[in-house]
Amino acid sequence: MRALPPVWYRLPTDLTTTKCAHEYDARLLPTEPSQDHRPRAARPSATPAQPEPSYRQGIEPGYLGPTNLSQQIRDHCITTLNGADRIRTLEHRLDVFSHAFEGYQDTGRLIGRQPEIGESARRRTLAAATYSRVEERLMRELGSETILIDLMTTCQHAFIPLFPAVLGSRGPSPDFYAHFGIFHVNSTPPTPLPPVLRLILCAIPAMSRQVPPAIRDGILSGLNTALDSMDFSLGMGSLARIQLHLLLSVNDGLWRRGPMGRPVYAATRMAMGLALHRNVSSRITPVAQLQCRSRIWGACIIADRWITLRLGQMPSIDLAFADAPWPSPGPDHIPTTDFGVIPCFRYHLEMTKLADLLGRAYLATGTPFSLKNTDDFALLSWQMDFESWQAQLPETWPYSYRLDVPQARPILDLLSIGLMYTFAHNLVDALMGGESGSLQAGTLRPTYDVSQRDDPALATQRDDVL
């Protein structure tokens, strides 16, 4: 998995003259170094080397919300004499873009970032060297690279279609084409992926009981050695690092650096720092990256909701502050899914919607305290949305023309049972006044007393879901 070096891009303030590459309306302009006009000695002319084609946008911009200081200064100074021109000049110099989101003007800022922010070059070099030593040691212990290749293939065929992770590969292998059929460079990640991601994708299928313990222990030991050399601070957030943290949260055996849930929290904080929760305008970001951003944001919602339920804690994502669209069911480089495109990410889309329903159920009835603040309308609305979601689920789940995902529907059915239990168990205890419930029926609002409701249809629908 070869990654290209990052390129820093600035966000332009003039959107009238820039043309988009690949017809994706991508209006990010590469920065240019300042011209050096000092005299130079005459040198023989040489044909400059052709640079490698860059398939990546560069370092993702940072995000400041609508209450940030720059927003307040702009709102205050925009009405002063020459204030608008001075603000535009300052924003251009500082790489601040104010009209970055669809539908809402002046509700936040995107800010260009330099690659040096956060992890230092020395730390990156150390991490790369450590990974090389770990990989060489694994080759000696396992005997050959075939085992790692087989585990990677298993992860690509069985896990990635269910929880997609973008892989950086400029030359797909014949096995890739044999199973996935298509490859597009605009679906590659915008920033370089850490080499340790390959070990994570090998460690996930290695957790299966069918893998010998010696192989599993060797991969996990090498993975943790490689992770120890990396910088896990939140300063250098990127799409690649968010995916890295989310993959580490898939299995408890992969994360040994603190309490459970920490990689999910780190991923969600970095995601909001990159404005993944916002509906970024297609005028400044390529469509392929917009699709990738929404899918990674969906993965953050999935991970946050289920770890919240598992630990019984407060969620770290409040979707009331998010206006990002649902993940697209089609490939990243397709602006709109048509009938000729396989909806390879349909399962991921439905998992995101299921996670949203889980979060709503948890906030409405997951605890006795939340049950006090809910009403019949919220419960009935949740029930109707859940039934509508179930009714539109497809019978088959193709990932490509050559690869199907038969395990998708059983997994969704199992998770739906957990969702319905989360919604109903505290509600049933409260309504029945059971000894196991923390709340008695008499302590709830009168609207929760089914026997005293005036609307028989509403009571019947509530009884059906219980």
Coordinates of C-alpha atoms in Angstrom, one line a residue:
M1 CA 0.0 0.0 0.0
R2 CA 2.1 2.9 -1.3
A3 CA 1.0 6.3 -0.2
L4 CA 1.9 9.6 -1.9
P5 CA 3.4 12.5 0.1
P6 CA 1.0 15.1 1.3
V7 CA 0.4 18.4 -0.5
W8 CA -0.8 21.5 1.4
Y9 CA -3.7 23.3 -0.3
R10 CA -5.2 26.6 0.4
L11 CA -8.9 27.5 0.3
P12 CA -9.5 30.2 -2.3
T13 CA -11.8 33.2 -1.6
D14 CA -12.4 33.8 -5.4
L15 CA -14.5 31.0 -6.8
T16 CA -15.2 32.6 -10.2
T17 CA -12.2 31.6 -12.2
T18 CA -11.0 28.3 -11.0
K19 CA -11.8 25.2 -13.0
C20 CA -12.2 21.8 -11.5
A21 CA -10.1 18.8 -12.3
H22 CA -11.8 15.6 -13.3
E23 CA -15.0 17.6 -13.7
Y24 CA -15.7 17.3 -9.9
D25 CA -15.8 21.1 -9.3
A26 CA -12.8 20.9 -7.0
R27 CA -11.7 24.4 -6.3
L28 CA -8.7 23.9 -4.1
L29 CA -5.6 25.8 -5.3
P30 CA -2.1 24.5 -4.5
T31 CA 0.1 27.0 -2.7
E32 CA 3.2 28.2 -4.4
P33 CA 6.5 29.1 -2.7
S34 CA 7.4 32.8 -2.8
Q35 CA 9.6 33.7 -5.8
D36 CA 13.3 34.2 -5.0
H37 CA 14.7 37.0 -7.2
R38 CA 18.3 36.8 -6.1
P39 CA 20.8 36.6 -9.0
R40 CA 22.0 33.1 -9.9
A41 CA 25.0 31.9 -11.8
A42 CA 24.3 30.7 -15.3
R43 CA 23.7 27.0 -15.4
P44 CA 23.2 24.6 -18.3
S45 CA 19.5 24.2 -19.0
A46 CA 18.0 20.8 -18.1
T47 CA 14.7 19.3 -18.7
P48 CA 12.8 19.3 -15.4
A49 CA 11.7 16.0 -14.1
Q50 CA 8.0 15.3 -14.5
P51 CA 6.4 15.1 -11.1
E52 CA 4.3 12.1 -10.2
P53 CA 0.5 12.7 -10.6
S54 CA -1.1 13.6 -7.4
Y55 CA -4.4 11.8 -6.7
R56 CA -4.9 13.4 -3.3
Q57 CA -6.3 16.7 -2.2
G58 CA -3.8 17.2 0.5
I59 CA -4.1 18.0 4.2
E60 CA -7.7 18.3 5.1
P61 CA -8.7 21.8 6.4
G62 CA -9.6 22.4 10.0
Y63 CA -12.9 23.6 11.2
L64 CA -14.2 26.4 13.4
G65 CA -17.8 26.6 14.4
P66 CA -20.3 29.5 14.2
T67 CA -19.4 30.8 17.6
N68 CA -15.6 31.0 17.0
L69 CA -13.8 34.3 17.5
S70 CA -13.1 34.9 13.8
Q71 CA -16.8 34.6 13.1
Q72 CA -17.6 37.2 15.8
I73 CA -14.9 39.6 14.5
R74 CA -16.2 39.3 10.9
D75 CA -19.8 39.9 12.0
H76 CA -18.7 43.0 13.9
C77 CA -16.3 44.4 11.3
I78 CA -18.2 43.6 8.1
T79 CA -20.3 46.8 8.4
T80 CA -17.4 49.2 9.0
L81 CA -15.8 51.3 6.3
N82 CA -13.9 49.0 3.9
G83 CA -14.5 46.2 6.4
A84 CA -15.6 43.6 3.8
D85 CA -12.5 44.1 1.6
R86 CA -10.1 44.0 4.6
I87 CA -11.7 40.8 5.9
R88 CA -11.5 39.1 2.5
T89 CA -7.8 40.0 2.3
L90 CA -7.1 38.7 5.7
E91 CA -9.0 35.5 5.2
H92 CA -7.2 34.9 1.9
R93 CA -3.8 35.4 3.7
L94 CA -4.7 33.1 6.6
D95 CA -6.4 30.5 4.4
V96 CA -9.8 31.0 6.0
F97 CA -12.8 30.2 3.9
S98 CA -16.2 31.4 5.2
H99 CA -18.7 30.2 2.5
A100 CA -17.8 26.5 2.9
F101 CA -21.2 24.9 3.7
E102 CA -24.3 24.1 1.7
G103 CA -27.5 25.9 2.7
Y104 CA -26.1 27.9 5.6
Q105 CA -23.9 30.9 5.1
D106 CA -21.5 32.1 7.8
T107 CA -22.1 29.1 10.1
G108 CA -18.5 28.1 10.4
R109 CA -15.0 28.4 8.8
L110 CA -12.6 26.0 7.1
I111 CA -8.9 26.8 7.7
G112 CA -6.0 25.5 5.7
R113 CA -3.4 23.6 7.7
Q114 CA 0.3 22.8 7.2
P115 CA 1.5 19.2 7.4
E116 CA 3.9 20.1 10.2
I117 CA 1.1 20.7 12.7
G118 CA 0.9 17.9 15.3
E119 CA 3.2 14.9 14.6
S120 CA 6.8 15.9 13.9
A121 CA 8.8 14.6 10.9
R122 CA 11.1 12.8 13.4
R123 CA 8.2 10.9 14.9
R124 CA 6.9 9.9 11.5
T125 CA 10.4 8.6 10.5
L126 CA 10.6 6.7 13.8
A127 CA 7.1 5.1 13.2
A128 CA 8.0 4.1 9.6
A129 CA 11.3 2.5 10.8
T130 CA 9.6 0.7 13.6
Y131 CA 7.0 -0.7 11.2
S132 CA 9.7 -2.0 8.9
R133 CA 11.4 -3.8 11.7
V134 CA 8.1 -5.3 12.9
E135 CA 7.2 -6.5 9.4
E136 CA 10.6 -8.1 9.0
R137 CA 10.2 -9.9 12.4
L138 CA 6.8 -11.1 11.4
M139 CA 8.2 -12.5 8.2
R140 CA 10.8 -14.5 10.1
E141 CA 8.2 -15.8 12.7
L142 CA 5.5 -16.6 10.2
G143 CA 7.8 -18.1 7.6
S144 CA 6.6 -16.1 4.6
E145 CA 4.5 -13.1 3.6
T146 CA 1.7 -15.4 2.3
I147 CA 0.0 -15.5 5.7
L148 CA -0.3 -11.7 5.9
I149 CA -1.5 -11.6 2.3
D150 CA -4.2 -14.2 3.0
L151 CA -5.3 -12.4 6.1
M152 CA -5.5 -9.1 4.2
T153 CA -7.5 -10.8 1.4
T154 CA -9.9 -12.2 4.0
C155 CA -10.4 -8.8 5.5
Q156 CA -11.1 -7.3 2.1
H157 CA -13.7 -9.9 1.2
A158 CA -15.5 -10.4 4.6
F159 CA -14.9 -7.3 6.7
I160 CA -14.3 -4.2 4.6
P161 CA -17.7 -4.6 2.7
L162 CA -19.4 -4.4 6.1
F163 CA -17.2 -1.7 7.6
P164 CA -15.4 0.0 4.7
A165 CA -11.9 1.3 5.1
V166 CA -10.3 3.2 2.3
L167 CA -7.1 1.6 1.1
G168 CA -4.3 3.5 -0.6
S169 CA -3.1 1.5 -3.6
R170 CA -2.0 3.0 -6.9
G171 CA -1.7 -0.4 -8.5
P172 CA -4.5 -2.8 -7.6
S173 CA -3.6 -6.5 -7.6
P174 CA -5.2 -9.0 -10.0
D175 CA -7.0 -10.4 -7.0
F176 CA -8.6 -7.0 -6.5
Y177 CA -10.0 -6.9 -10.0
A178 CA -11.2 -10.5 -9.7
H179 CA -13.4 -9.7 -6.7
F180 CA -14.2 -6.0 -7.0
G181 CA -14.1 -5.4 -10.7
I182 CA -13.5 -1.7 -10.8
F183 CA -10.9 0.8 -9.4
H184 CA -10.9 4.6 -9.5
V185 CA -8.1 6.8 -8.3
N186 CA -10.5 9.4 -7.0
S187 CA -11.6 6.9 -4.4
T188 CA -8.2 6.8 -2.8
P189 CA -7.7 8.7 0.5
P190 CA -6.6 12.4 0.3
T191 CA -3.8 12.0 2.8
P192 CA -1.2 9.2 3.2
L193 CA -2.3 6.2 5.2
P194 CA 0.0 5.1 8.0
P195 CA 1.8 1.8 7.2
V196 CA 0.5 0.2 10.4
L197 CA -3.0 0.1 8.8
R198 CA -2.0 -3.0 7.0
L199 CA -1.2 -4.8 10.2
I200 CA -4.6 -3.7 11.6
L201 CA -6.4 -5.1 8.6
C202 CA -4.5 -8.4 9.1
A203 CA -5.1 -8.4 12.9
I204 CA -8.9 -8.1 12.5
P205 CA -9.4 -11.5 10.7
A206 CA -6.6 -13.0 12.9
M207 CA -9.0 -12.6 15.9
S208 CA -11.0 -15.5 14.5
R209 CA -10.9 -18.9 16.3
Q210 CA -9.8 -20.5 13.0
V211 CA -6.5 -18.7 13.1
P212 CA -3.8 -20.5 15.2
P213 CA -3.0 -18.7 18.4
A214 CA 0.7 -18.4 17.6
I215 CA -0.1 -16.4 14.4
R216 CA -2.6 -14.2 16.2
D217 CA -0.3 -13.5 19.1
G218 CA 2.6 -12.7 16.8
I219 CA 0.5 -10.2 14.7
L220 CA -0.9 -8.5 17.8
S221 CA 2.5 -8.2 19.4
G222 CA 3.9 -6.6 16.2
L223 CA 0.9 -4.4 15.9
N224 CA 1.2 -3.0 19.4
T225 CA 5.0 -2.5 18.9
A226 CA 4.3 -0.4 15.8
L227 CA 1.5 1.5 17.5
D228 CA 3.8 2.4 20.4
S229 CA 6.0 4.4 18.1
M230 CA 3.1 6.5 16.7
D231 CA 1.8 9.9 17.9
F232 CA -1.8 9.5 19.0
S233 CA -2.4 13.1 19.9
L234 CA -5.4 14.8 18.4
G235 CA -3.5 17.7 16.9
M236 CA -2.9 16.1 13.5
G237 CA -6.4 14.8 12.5
S238 CA -6.9 13.4 9.1
L239 CA -9.3 11.0 7.4
A240 CA -6.6 8.3 7.5
R241 CA -6.1 8.7 11.3
I242 CA -9.9 8.7 11.9
Q243 CA -10.1 5.4 10.1
L244 CA -7.1 4.1 12.1
H245 CA -8.8 4.8 15.4
L246 CA -12.2 3.3 14.3
L247 CA -10.5 0.1 13.1
L248 CA -8.7 -0.2 16.5
S249 CA -12.1 0.0 18.2
V250 CA -13.5 -3.0 16.3
N251 CA -12.1 -5.5 18.8
D252 CA -10.9 -5.1 22.3
G253 CA -7.8 -7.1 21.7
L254 CA -6.5 -4.4 19.2
W255 CA -6.5 -1.5 21.7
R256 CA -4.2 -1.8 24.7
R257 CA -3.6 1.9 25.4
G258 CA -6.3 2.8 27.9
P259 CA -10.0 2.2 28.6
M260 CA -12.4 1.0 26.0
G261 CA -14.0 3.7 24.0
R262 CA -11.0 6.0 23.9
P263 CA -10.2 5.3 20.2
V264 CA -13.9 6.0 19.3
Y265 CA -13.8 9.3 21.3
A266 CA -10.5 10.3 19.6
A267 CA -12.0 9.5 16.2
T268 CA -15.1 11.5 16.8
R269 CA -13.2 14.5 18.1
M270 CA -10.9 14.5 15.1
A271 CA -13.9 14.1 12.7
M272 CA -15.6 17.2 14.1
G273 CA -12.3 19.0 14.0
L274 CA -12.3 18.3 10.2
A275 CA -16.0 19.3 9.8
L276 CA -17.1 15.8 8.8
H277 CA -20.4 16.5 10.6
R278 CA -21.0 19.5 8.3
N279 CA -22.4 19.6 4.7
V280 CA -19.4 20.9 3.0
S281 CA -20.0 22.6 -0.4
S282 CA -19.1 20.7 -3.5
R283 CA -17.7 24.0 -4.9
I284 CA -14.5 23.6 -2.8
T285 CA -14.2 19.9 -2.3
P286 CA -14.1 17.1 -4.9
V287 CA -17.2 14.9 -5.0
A288 CA -15.1 11.8 -4.4
Q289 CA -13.8 13.3 -1.1
L290 CA -17.2 14.5 -0.1
Q291 CA -18.5 10.9 -0.4
C292 CA -15.5 9.6 1.5
R293 CA -16.0 12.2 4.3
S294 CA -19.7 11.3 4.7
R295 CA -18.9 7.6 4.9
I296 CA -16.2 8.1 7.5
W297 CA -18.7 10.3 9.4
G298 CA -21.2 7.5 9.2
A299 CA -18.6 5.1 10.6
C300 CA -18.1 7.5 13.5
I301 CA -21.8 7.5 14.3
I302 CA -21.9 3.7 14.2
A303 CA -18.9 3.3 16.5
D304 CA -20.1 6.0 18.9
R305 CA -23.7 4.7 19.3
W306 CA -22.7 1.1 19.9
I307 CA -19.8 1.9 22.3
T308 CA -22.2 4.2 24.2
L309 CA -24.7 1.4 24.6
R310 CA -22.1 -1.1 25.6
L311 CA -20.5 1.1 28.3
G312 CA -23.8 2.8 29.4
Q313 CA -22.3 6.2 29.0
M314 CA -23.2 9.5 27.3
P315 CA -22.7 9.7 23.5
S316 CA -19.9 11.8 22.3
I317 CA -21.8 12.9 19.1
D318 CA -24.9 15.1 19.2
L319 CA -26.5 15.0 15.7
A320 CA -28.4 18.1 16.5
F321 CA -25.2 20.0 15.6
A322 CA -24.6 18.0 12.4
D323 CA -26.1 18.7 8.9
A324 CA -23.9 16.2 7.0
P325 CA -25.8 14.0 4.5
W326 CA -26.2 10.3 4.9
P327 CA -23.3 8.2 3.3
S328 CA -23.8 7.6 -0.4
P329 CA -24.6 3.9 -1.3
G330 CA -22.5 4.2 -4.5
P331 CA -18.7 4.5 -5.1
D332 CA -16.9 7.6 -4.1
H333 CA -16.3 9.0 -7.6
I334 CA -20.0 8.7 -8.6
P335 CA -21.8 12.0 -7.8
T336 CA -25.3 10.4 -7.8
T337 CA -26.1 6.7 -7.9
D338 CA -27.7 5.6 -11.1
F339 CA -29.3 2.2 -12.0
G340 CA -26.1 1.0 -13.7
V341 CA -23.9 1.3 -10.5
I342 CA -23.7 -1.4 -7.8
P343 CA -24.6 0.2 -4.5
C344 CA -21.4 -1.1 -2.8
F345 CA -21.9 0.9 0.3
R346 CA -25.6 0.3 0.8
Y347 CA -25.0 -1.8 3.9
H348 CA -22.9 0.9 5.4
L349 CA -25.7 3.4 4.8
E350 CA -28.2 1.2 6.5
M351 CA -25.9 0.6 9.4
T352 CA -25.6 4.4 9.8
K353 CA -29.4 4.7 9.9
L354 CA -29.6 1.9 12.4
A355 CA -27.0 3.6 14.6
D356 CA -29.1 6.8 14.4
L357 CA -32.2 4.9 15.5
L358 CA -30.2 3.4 18.3
G359 CA -29.0 6.8 19.5
R360 CA -32.6 8.1 19.5
A361 CA -33.8 5.0 21.4
Y362 CA -31.0 5.3 23.9
L363 CA -31.7 9.0 24.5
A364 CA -35.5 8.4 24.8
T365 CA -35.7 5.2 26.9
G366 CA -32.2 4.0 27.5
T367 CA -32.1 5.2 31.1
P368 CA -34.8 6.0 33.7
F369 CA -33.7 9.6 33.7
S370 CA -34.2 10.0 29.9
L371 CA -37.6 8.3 30.1
K372 CA -38.9 11.1 32.4
N373 CA -38.2 13.6 29.6
T374 CA -39.8 11.8 26.7
D375 CA -43.4 11.8 25.4
D376 CA -45.7 9.8 23.3
F377 CA -45.0 11.7 20.1
A378 CA -41.2 11.0 20.3
L379 CA -41.8 7.3 21.0
L380 CA -44.4 6.9 18.2
S381 CA -42.2 8.8 15.8
W382 CA -39.3 6.5 16.6
Q383 CA -41.5 3.4 16.0
M384 CA -42.7 4.7 12.6
D385 CA -39.1 5.5 11.5
F386 CA -37.9 2.1 12.6
E387 CA -40.7 0.3 10.7
S388 CA -40.0 2.5 7.6
W389 CA -36.3 1.6 7.8
Q390 CA -37.1 -2.1 8.0
A391 CA -39.5 -2.0 5.1
Q392 CA -37.0 -0.6 2.7
L393 CA -34.1 -3.1 3.4
P394 CA -33.2 -5.0 0.2
E395 CA -33.1 -8.8 -0.1
T396 CA -29.6 -9.0 -1.6
W397 CA -26.5 -7.0 -0.7
P398 CA -24.0 -7.0 -3.7
Y399 CA -20.7 -5.2 -3.1
S400 CA -19.6 -5.5 -6.7
Y401 CA -20.5 -7.4 -9.8
R402 CA -18.4 -10.4 -8.5
L403 CA -18.7 -10.1 -4.7
D404 CA -21.9 -10.5 -2.6
V405 CA -22.3 -10.0 1.1
P406 CA -24.7 -12.7 2.3
Q407 CA -23.9 -12.1 6.0
A408 CA -25.3 -8.5 5.8
R409 CA -28.9 -9.3 6.5
P410 CA -28.3 -11.7 9.5
I411 CA -26.1 -9.1 11.1
L412 CA -28.7 -6.4 10.6
D413 CA -31.4 -8.7 12.1
L414 CA -29.3 -9.4 15.1
L415 CA -28.5 -5.7 15.7
S416 CA -32.2 -4.8 15.2
I417 CA -33.1 -7.1 18.1
G418 CA -30.6 -5.2 20.3
L419 CA -32.1 -2.0 19.1
M420 CA -35.7 -3.0 19.9
Y421 CA -34.6 -4.3 23.4
T422 CA -32.8 -1.0 24.1
F423 CA -36.0 0.9 23.1
A424 CA -38.4 -1.3 25.1
H425 CA -36.8 -2.7 28.2
N426 CA -36.9 0.4 30.4
L427 CA -40.3 1.4 29.0
V428 CA -41.8 -2.0 29.8
D429 CA -40.5 -1.9 33.3
A430 CA -41.8 1.6 33.9
L431 CA -45.2 0.8 32.4
M432 CA -45.6 -2.5 34.3
G433 CA -44.3 -1.1 37.5
G434 CA -42.1 -4.1 38.0
E435 CA -39.7 -4.4 40.9
S436 CA -36.8 -4.5 38.5
G437 CA -37.6 -1.1 37.1
S438 CA -36.0 2.0 38.6
L439 CA -39.2 3.9 37.9
Q440 CA -42.8 3.1 38.8
A441 CA -45.7 3.8 36.5
G442 CA -47.1 6.2 39.0
T443 CA -44.0 8.4 39.0
L444 CA -44.2 9.0 35.2
R445 CA -46.1 11.6 33.4
P446 CA -49.8 10.8 32.9
T447 CA -49.2 10.2 29.2
Y448 CA -47.3 7.1 30.0
D449 CA -50.2 5.5 31.8
V450 CA -51.7 3.3 28.9
S451 CA -54.9 2.7 30.8
Q452 CA -55.7 6.4 31.1
R453 CA -55.0 7.5 27.5
D454 CA -57.8 9.1 25.5
D455 CA -56.4 8.1 22.1
P456 CA -57.0 4.3 21.7
A457 CA -55.2 4.2 18.4
L458 CA -52.0 5.6 20.0
A459 CA -52.3 3.1 22.8
T460 CA -52.7 0.2 20.3
Q461 CA -49.6 1.2 18.4
R462 CA -47.6 1.5 21.5
D463 CA -48.7 -1.9 22.7
D464 CA -47.7 -3.4 19.3
V465 CA -44.1 -2.2 19.7
L466 CA -44.0 -3.5 23.2

